[in-house]
Short mmCIF file of C-alpha atoms and ligand atoms in Angstrom, two decimals:
data_model
loop_
_atom_site.label_atom_id
_atom_site.label_comp_id
_atom_site.label_asym_id
_atom_site.label_seq_id
_atom_site.Cartn_x
_atom_site.Cartn_y
_atom_site.Cartn_z
CA MET A 180 0.00 0.00 0.00
CA LEU A 181 1.23 3.47 -0.90
CA ASN A 182 1.76 6.26 1.63
CA GLN A 183 2.78 9.13 -0.66
CA ILE A 184 -0.72 10.39 -1.56
CA LYS A 185 -2.08 13.16 0.69
CA GLY A 186 -5.64 13.63 -0.57
CA LEU A 187 -6.85 15.60 -3.57
CA HIS A 188 -4.70 18.06 -5.52
CA HIS A 189 -7.18 19.50 -8.05
CA ILE A 190 -10.30 18.65 -10.02
CA THR A 191 -10.55 19.67 -13.68
CA SER A 192 -13.87 20.12 -15.48
CA LEU A 193 -15.29 21.39 -18.76
CA ALA A 194 -17.31 24.55 -19.24
CA ALA A 195 -19.07 26.30 -22.11
CA ASP A 196 -18.29 29.94 -21.36
CA ALA A 197 -15.12 31.35 -19.83
CA ARG A 198 -16.65 34.61 -18.56
CA GLN A 199 -19.59 32.89 -16.92
CA ASN A 200 -17.25 30.30 -15.41
CA ASN A 201 -14.92 32.97 -14.03
CA ARG A 202 -17.80 34.96 -12.54
CA PHE A 203 -19.30 31.91 -10.88
CA PHE A 204 -16.14 30.78 -9.11
CA THR A 205 -14.81 34.19 -8.13
CA GLU A 206 -17.98 36.21 -7.47
CA THR A 207 -20.56 33.58 -6.53
CA LEU A 208 -18.36 31.11 -4.63
CA GLY A 209 -15.73 33.65 -3.57
CA LEU A 210 -12.71 31.59 -4.60
CA ARG A 211 -9.56 33.24 -5.90
CA ARG A 212 -8.52 32.82 -9.51
CA VAL A 213 -4.92 31.68 -9.01
CA LYS A 214 -3.94 31.13 -12.63
CA LYS A 215 -5.08 32.24 -16.06
CA THR A 216 -3.37 30.15 -18.69
CA VAL A 217 -4.30 28.02 -21.69
CA ASN A 218 -4.98 24.33 -22.15
CA PHE A 219 -1.42 23.09 -22.79
CA ASP A 220 -2.78 20.52 -25.27
CA ALA A 221 -5.18 22.96 -27.03
CA PRO A 222 -3.86 26.53 -26.54
CA ASP A 223 -6.88 28.15 -28.21
CA VAL A 224 -8.88 27.67 -24.99
CA TYR A 225 -8.25 28.88 -21.47
CA HIS A 226 -7.22 26.81 -18.50
CA LEU A 227 -8.57 28.67 -15.45
CA TYR A 228 -7.62 27.72 -11.89
CA TYR A 229 -9.57 28.74 -8.77
CA GLY A 230 -8.67 28.02 -5.16
CA ASP A 231 -7.47 29.57 -1.92
CA GLU A 232 -4.92 32.40 -1.73
CA VAL A 233 -2.04 30.42 -3.22
CA GLY A 234 -3.85 27.50 -4.82
CA THR A 235 -2.97 25.06 -2.07
CA PRO A 236 -3.30 21.45 -3.27
CA GLY A 237 -6.71 20.21 -2.16
CA SER A 238 -8.37 23.57 -2.92
CA VAL A 239 -7.94 23.90 -6.68
CA MET A 240 -10.88 23.64 -9.09
CA THR A 241 -9.80 24.09 -12.70
CA TYR A 242 -11.69 24.52 -15.97
CA PHE A 243 -11.26 24.17 -19.69
CA PRO A 244 -13.95 26.48 -21.11
CA PHE A 245 -14.70 25.38 -24.68
CA PRO A 246 -16.96 28.08 -26.18
CA ASN A 247 -20.45 26.71 -26.81
CA ALA A 248 -19.51 23.16 -25.75
CA ALA A 249 -22.53 20.84 -25.52
CA ARG A 250 -23.62 19.80 -22.04
CA GLY A 251 -22.27 16.54 -20.70
CA ARG A 252 -24.64 13.73 -19.83
CA PRO A 253 -24.27 12.47 -16.26
CA GLY A 254 -23.78 8.74 -15.82
CA VAL A 255 -21.32 6.20 -14.53
CA GLY A 256 -17.56 6.28 -15.03
CA GLU A 257 -17.05 9.84 -13.86
CA VAL A 258 -16.72 12.13 -10.88
CA GLY A 259 -20.24 13.03 -9.80
CA ASP A 260 -20.49 15.48 -6.95
CA THR A 261 -17.50 17.72 -6.18
CA GLN A 262 -17.64 18.58 -2.48
CA PHE A 263 -16.30 21.79 -0.90
CA ALA A 264 -15.69 22.10 2.83
CA VAL A 265 -17.15 25.07 4.74
CA PRO A 266 -17.20 25.89 8.49
CA GLU A 267 -19.89 24.50 10.75
CA GLY A 268 -23.06 26.60 10.61
CA ALA A 269 -22.21 28.15 7.21
CA LEU A 270 -24.96 26.56 5.14
CA GLY A 271 -27.62 29.09 6.16
CA TYR A 272 -25.45 31.85 4.72
CA TRP A 273 -24.81 29.88 1.55
CA SER A 274 -28.48 28.93 1.00
CA GLU A 275 -29.39 32.59 1.10
CA ARG A 276 -26.42 33.77 -0.99
CA LEU A 277 -26.76 31.14 -3.71
CA GLY A 278 -30.56 31.41 -3.77
CA GLY A 279 -30.32 35.19 -4.09
CA LEU A 280 -27.90 34.85 -7.00
CA GLY A 281 -30.23 32.48 -8.86
CA VAL A 282 -28.07 29.37 -8.49
CA SER A 283 -30.07 26.27 -9.39
CA GLY A 284 -30.39 22.83 -7.84
CA LEU A 285 -30.25 24.01 -4.22
CA SER A 286 -31.17 21.34 -1.69
CA LEU A 287 -30.19 20.74 1.92
CA ASP A 288 -29.63 17.27 3.36
CA GLN A 289 -27.02 15.27 5.23
CA LEU A 290 -24.18 13.07 4.05
CA PHE A 291 -22.53 10.76 6.57
CA GLY A 292 -23.90 12.91 9.37
CA ALA A 293 -22.64 16.23 7.97
CA ASN A 294 -24.92 19.01 6.75
CA ARG A 295 -24.77 19.32 2.97
CA LEU A 296 -26.04 21.94 0.52
CA ARG A 297 -26.18 20.70 -3.05
CA PHE A 298 -26.16 23.14 -5.96
CA GLU A 299 -25.38 23.29 -9.65
CA GLY A 300 -22.66 25.14 -11.50
CA PRO A 301 -23.38 27.20 -14.63
CA ASP A 302 -23.24 24.10 -16.86
CA GLY A 303 -25.20 21.85 -14.51
CA ASP A 304 -22.01 20.81 -12.66
CA ALA A 305 -22.81 18.79 -9.52
CA PHE A 306 -21.45 20.55 -6.44
CA SER A 307 -22.05 20.52 -2.73
CA LEU A 308 -20.91 22.48 0.29
CA ILE A 309 -20.33 20.31 3.32
CA GLU A 310 -19.99 21.56 6.90
CA ALA A 311 -16.64 20.30 8.18
CA PRO A 312 -16.17 21.44 11.81
CA ALA A 313 -12.79 19.75 12.24
CA ASP A 314 -11.25 21.27 9.11
CA GLY A 315 -8.37 23.49 10.23
CA ARG A 316 -7.52 24.95 6.83
CA GLY A 317 -7.68 28.70 6.20
CA SER A 318 -9.90 30.33 3.57
CA TRP A 319 -9.60 32.99 0.90
CA THR A 320 -11.98 35.84 1.74
CA GLY A 321 -11.16 38.36 -0.97
CA ASN A 322 -14.62 38.39 -2.54
CA GLY A 323 -17.09 39.38 0.14
CA VAL A 324 -17.75 35.95 1.62
CA PRO A 325 -17.15 36.21 5.38
CA LEU A 326 -14.48 34.07 7.01
CA GLU A 327 -17.09 32.16 9.01
CA ALA A 328 -18.62 30.87 5.76
CA ALA A 329 -15.75 30.83 3.23
CA ILE A 330 -14.75 27.67 1.37
CA LYS A 331 -11.69 25.92 2.82
CA GLY A 332 -10.99 23.75 -0.20
CA PHE A 333 -12.40 20.42 -1.26
CA ALA A 334 -13.85 18.06 1.32
CA GLY A 335 -13.67 15.33 -1.28
CA ALA A 336 -15.42 13.96 -4.33
CA GLU A 337 -17.90 11.31 -5.27
CA LEU A 338 -17.26 8.84 -8.07
CA ARG A 339 -20.27 7.32 -9.85
CA LEU A 340 -19.59 3.77 -10.93
CA ARG A 341 -21.48 0.80 -12.32
CA ASP A 342 -19.38 -1.59 -10.24
CA THR A 343 -17.01 -0.48 -7.49
CA GLY A 344 -14.94 -3.65 -6.89
CA ALA A 345 -11.79 -2.74 -8.80
CA GLU A 346 -11.98 0.94 -7.77
CA VAL A 347 -12.08 -0.10 -4.10
CA GLU A 348 -8.91 -2.12 -4.57
CA LEU A 349 -7.23 0.82 -6.29
CA LEU A 350 -8.20 3.36 -3.60
CA GLU A 351 -6.96 1.04 -0.85
CA PHE A 352 -3.73 0.54 -2.79
CA MET A 353 -3.39 4.34 -2.99
CA GLY A 354 -3.64 4.55 0.83
CA TYR A 355 -7.36 5.25 1.37
CA GLN A 356 -9.17 3.45 4.18
CA ARG A 357 -12.73 2.24 3.90
CA ALA A 358 -15.05 4.09 6.30
CA GLU A 359 -18.84 3.89 6.57
CA SER A 360 -21.49 3.12 3.97
CA GLU A 361 -24.86 4.83 3.51
CA GLY A 362 -27.34 3.57 0.91
CA ASN A 363 -25.40 2.96 -2.31
CA THR A 364 -22.42 5.08 -1.19
CA THR A 365 -19.23 3.94 0.54
CA ARG A 366 -16.78 6.45 1.93
CA PHE A 367 -12.99 6.13 1.74
CA VAL A 368 -10.76 8.38 3.83
CA MET A 369 -7.09 9.34 3.49
CA PRO A 370 -5.59 9.24 6.99
CA ASP A 371 -3.41 12.29 7.77
CA GLY A 372 -4.41 13.88 4.48
CA ASN A 373 -4.49 17.54 3.45
CA GLY A 374 -8.18 18.15 4.31
CA ALA A 375 -9.51 17.06 0.90
CA ASN A 376 -9.53 13.57 2.31
CA THR A 377 -12.62 11.68 1.24
CA ILE A 378 -13.66 9.76 -1.84
CA ASP A 379 -17.23 8.47 -1.92
CA LEU A 380 -17.96 5.59 -4.27
CA GLU A 381 -21.57 5.57 -5.44
CA THR A 382 -22.81 2.39 -7.14
CA HIS A 383 -25.34 2.60 -9.99
CA PRO A 384 -25.51 -0.86 -11.59
CA GLN A 385 -28.12 0.12 -14.20
CA ALA A 386 -27.04 3.67 -15.07
CA PRO A 387 -25.85 4.65 -18.56
CA ALA A 388 -22.24 5.64 -19.17
CA SER A 389 -21.55 9.34 -18.78
CA ARG A 390 -20.88 11.44 -21.86
CA GLN A 391 -18.33 14.16 -21.31
CA GLY A 392 -19.26 17.77 -22.06
CA ALA A 393 -19.75 21.12 -20.37
CA GLY A 394 -20.41 20.58 -16.67
CA SER A 395 -18.56 17.23 -16.57
CA VAL A 396 -15.41 16.56 -14.62
CA HIS A 397 -12.54 15.73 -16.98
CA HIS A 398 -10.22 14.24 -14.36
CA ILE A 399 -9.46 14.21 -10.65
CA ALA A 400 -5.92 14.73 -9.36
CA PHE A 401 -4.35 13.39 -6.16
CA ALA A 402 -1.54 15.19 -4.34
CA VAL A 403 2.01 14.06 -3.68
CA ALA A 404 4.72 16.25 -2.20
CA ASP A 405 7.36 16.08 -4.89
CA ARG A 406 8.69 14.35 -7.96
CA ALA A 407 10.44 11.64 -5.96
CA ALA A 408 7.15 10.61 -4.31
CA GLN A 409 5.43 10.78 -7.69
CA ALA A 410 8.05 8.48 -9.23
CA GLU A 411 7.44 5.94 -6.46
CA VAL A 412 3.68 6.05 -7.07
CA ARG A 413 4.17 5.75 -10.82
CA THR A 414 6.40 2.69 -10.48
CA ALA A 415 4.00 1.03 -8.05
CA LEU A 416 1.02 1.64 -10.38
CA LEU A 417 2.94 0.30 -13.39
CA ASP A 418 3.97 -2.77 -11.37
CA THR A 419 0.31 -3.35 -10.52
CA GLY A 420 -0.65 -3.27 -14.20
CA TYR A 421 -1.97 0.27 -14.70
CA GLN A 422 -1.15 2.10 -17.92
CA VAL A 423 0.40 5.30 -16.60
CA THR A 424 1.59 8.21 -18.77
CA PRO A 425 5.15 9.51 -18.56
CA VAL A 426 5.66 12.47 -16.22
CA ILE A 427 4.30 15.63 -17.87
CA ASP A 428 5.42 19.16 -16.97
CA ARG A 429 2.30 21.29 -16.31
CA ASP A 430 4.41 24.33 -15.30
CA TYR A 431 2.77 24.57 -11.84
CA PHE A 432 3.03 20.87 -10.99
CA TRP A 433 4.23 17.63 -12.54
CA ALA A 434 1.52 15.23 -13.64
CA ILE A 435 0.97 11.56 -14.43
CA TYR A 436 -2.38 10.19 -15.61
CA PHE A 437 -4.04 6.80 -15.70
CA ARG A 438 -7.53 5.51 -16.50
CA THR A 439 -9.09 3.62 -13.58
CA PRO A 440 -11.08 0.38 -13.92
CA GLY A 441 -14.35 2.25 -13.35
CA GLY A 442 -13.61 4.65 -16.22
CA VAL A 443 -12.59 7.74 -14.22
CA LEU A 444 -9.36 9.47 -15.29
CA PHE A 445 -6.99 9.88 -12.31
CA GLU A 446 -3.95 12.16 -12.14
CA VAL A 447 -1.20 12.28 -9.54
CA ALA A 448 0.22 15.81 -9.25
CA THR A 449 3.09 17.29 -7.23
CA HIS A 450 3.00 20.22 -4.81
CA GLU A 451 6.12 21.55 -6.52
CA PRO A 452 6.70 24.08 -8.00
CA GLY A 453 3.33 25.76 -7.25
CA PHE A 454 1.33 28.63 -8.76
CA ASP A 455 3.74 31.36 -7.65
CA ARG A 456 6.53 30.10 -9.88
CA ASP A 457 5.83 32.76 -12.53
CA GLU A 458 3.96 35.55 -10.71
CA ASP A 459 3.98 36.79 -7.13
CA THR A 460 1.27 35.83 -4.65
CA ALA A 461 -0.34 39.28 -4.65
CA HIS A 462 -1.01 39.11 -8.41
CA LEU A 463 -1.79 35.44 -8.93
CA GLY A 464 -4.21 34.72 -11.75
CA GLN A 465 -4.29 38.20 -13.25
CA ALA A 466 -1.99 38.10 -16.30
CA LEU A 467 -2.31 35.50 -19.07
CA LYS A 468 0.52 33.02 -18.45
CA LEU A 469 1.73 30.80 -21.26
CA PRO A 470 4.10 27.85 -21.22
CA ALA A 471 7.42 28.74 -22.87
CA ARG A 472 6.63 26.87 -26.08
CA TYR A 473 3.54 29.03 -26.74
CA GLU A 474 5.19 32.36 -25.82
CA PRO A 475 6.08 33.09 -29.49
CA MET A 476 2.34 32.77 -30.34
CA ARG A 477 1.16 35.05 -27.51
CA GLU A 478 -0.39 37.69 -29.75
CA LYS A 479 -2.37 35.18 -31.81
CA ILE A 480 -3.45 33.22 -28.72
CA THR A 481 -4.56 36.36 -26.89
CA ALA A 482 -6.55 37.57 -29.90
CA GLY A 483 -8.48 34.27 -29.99
CA LEU A 484 -9.44 34.28 -26.30
CA GLU A 485 -12.49 36.13 -25.02
CA PRO A 486 -11.32 38.61 -22.36
CA ILE A 487 -12.48 37.82 -18.82
CA GLU A 488 -12.81 40.17 -15.88
CA ASP A 489 -10.22 40.27 -13.11
ZN1 LIG B 1206 -5.03 17.93 -13.90
#
């Protein structure tokens, strides 16, 4: 069993409109945009990163906005609900705020004994805020959300699967421990993790396969401290029979990817070097940052991107 993984690093999803996406995460949810760059594999679209002040691993929600992308179809083989942690007692504030801003899909319930507020993102993305009284992480409060309600990062994520057997084995191999079950959902917890510690496996034996599109999660990334830890994880996964990509330089972290038995794309990403490698903390996310190989095309790339507000 591995001990290098520390919980989630980031979750990356698809959107249909960059401006709407930026407004939702910065103004509605009060996160900080910590990087404005392009999709390194398709530089004609943005890659936008939102999180806490510095984009601490475990707090980072990222988007590829493809203009006018068709909506995804929810189903099995994907990340379903993305869960954000908020302080105890914060859901009253959030119900009122999100309701007042016209956010759809609002419903209050409980998940494993914690108060939960479900809501939808601009493309029907499945989100929830979960009260996490023991979460000691700080929060970014630059956008009018008070400290006593502000998002601390991810609590975790839910994977929707037709059959969970092989995914359970994988999570346990990665260092997660099985916790309780409720209905068709079983919770796995990373001991001594970074706060974004839970993965909930939801079984839907009869559900159709998901179809990726706007509002779908593209992949979910797990955090390791550095490249040495990542190399150990990569070797262990290869030895176990997973097809893992070579290490890829994403400028702000190093990444490896592999498709899991249940169909969900997993990434393992490093803490190093972090989002402040090319701009200082006070100005994170403001200027358009390009990887070196696209720098010569800056003018053309900029002209093709719809401007978004700060
Ligand atoms: Zn990623």
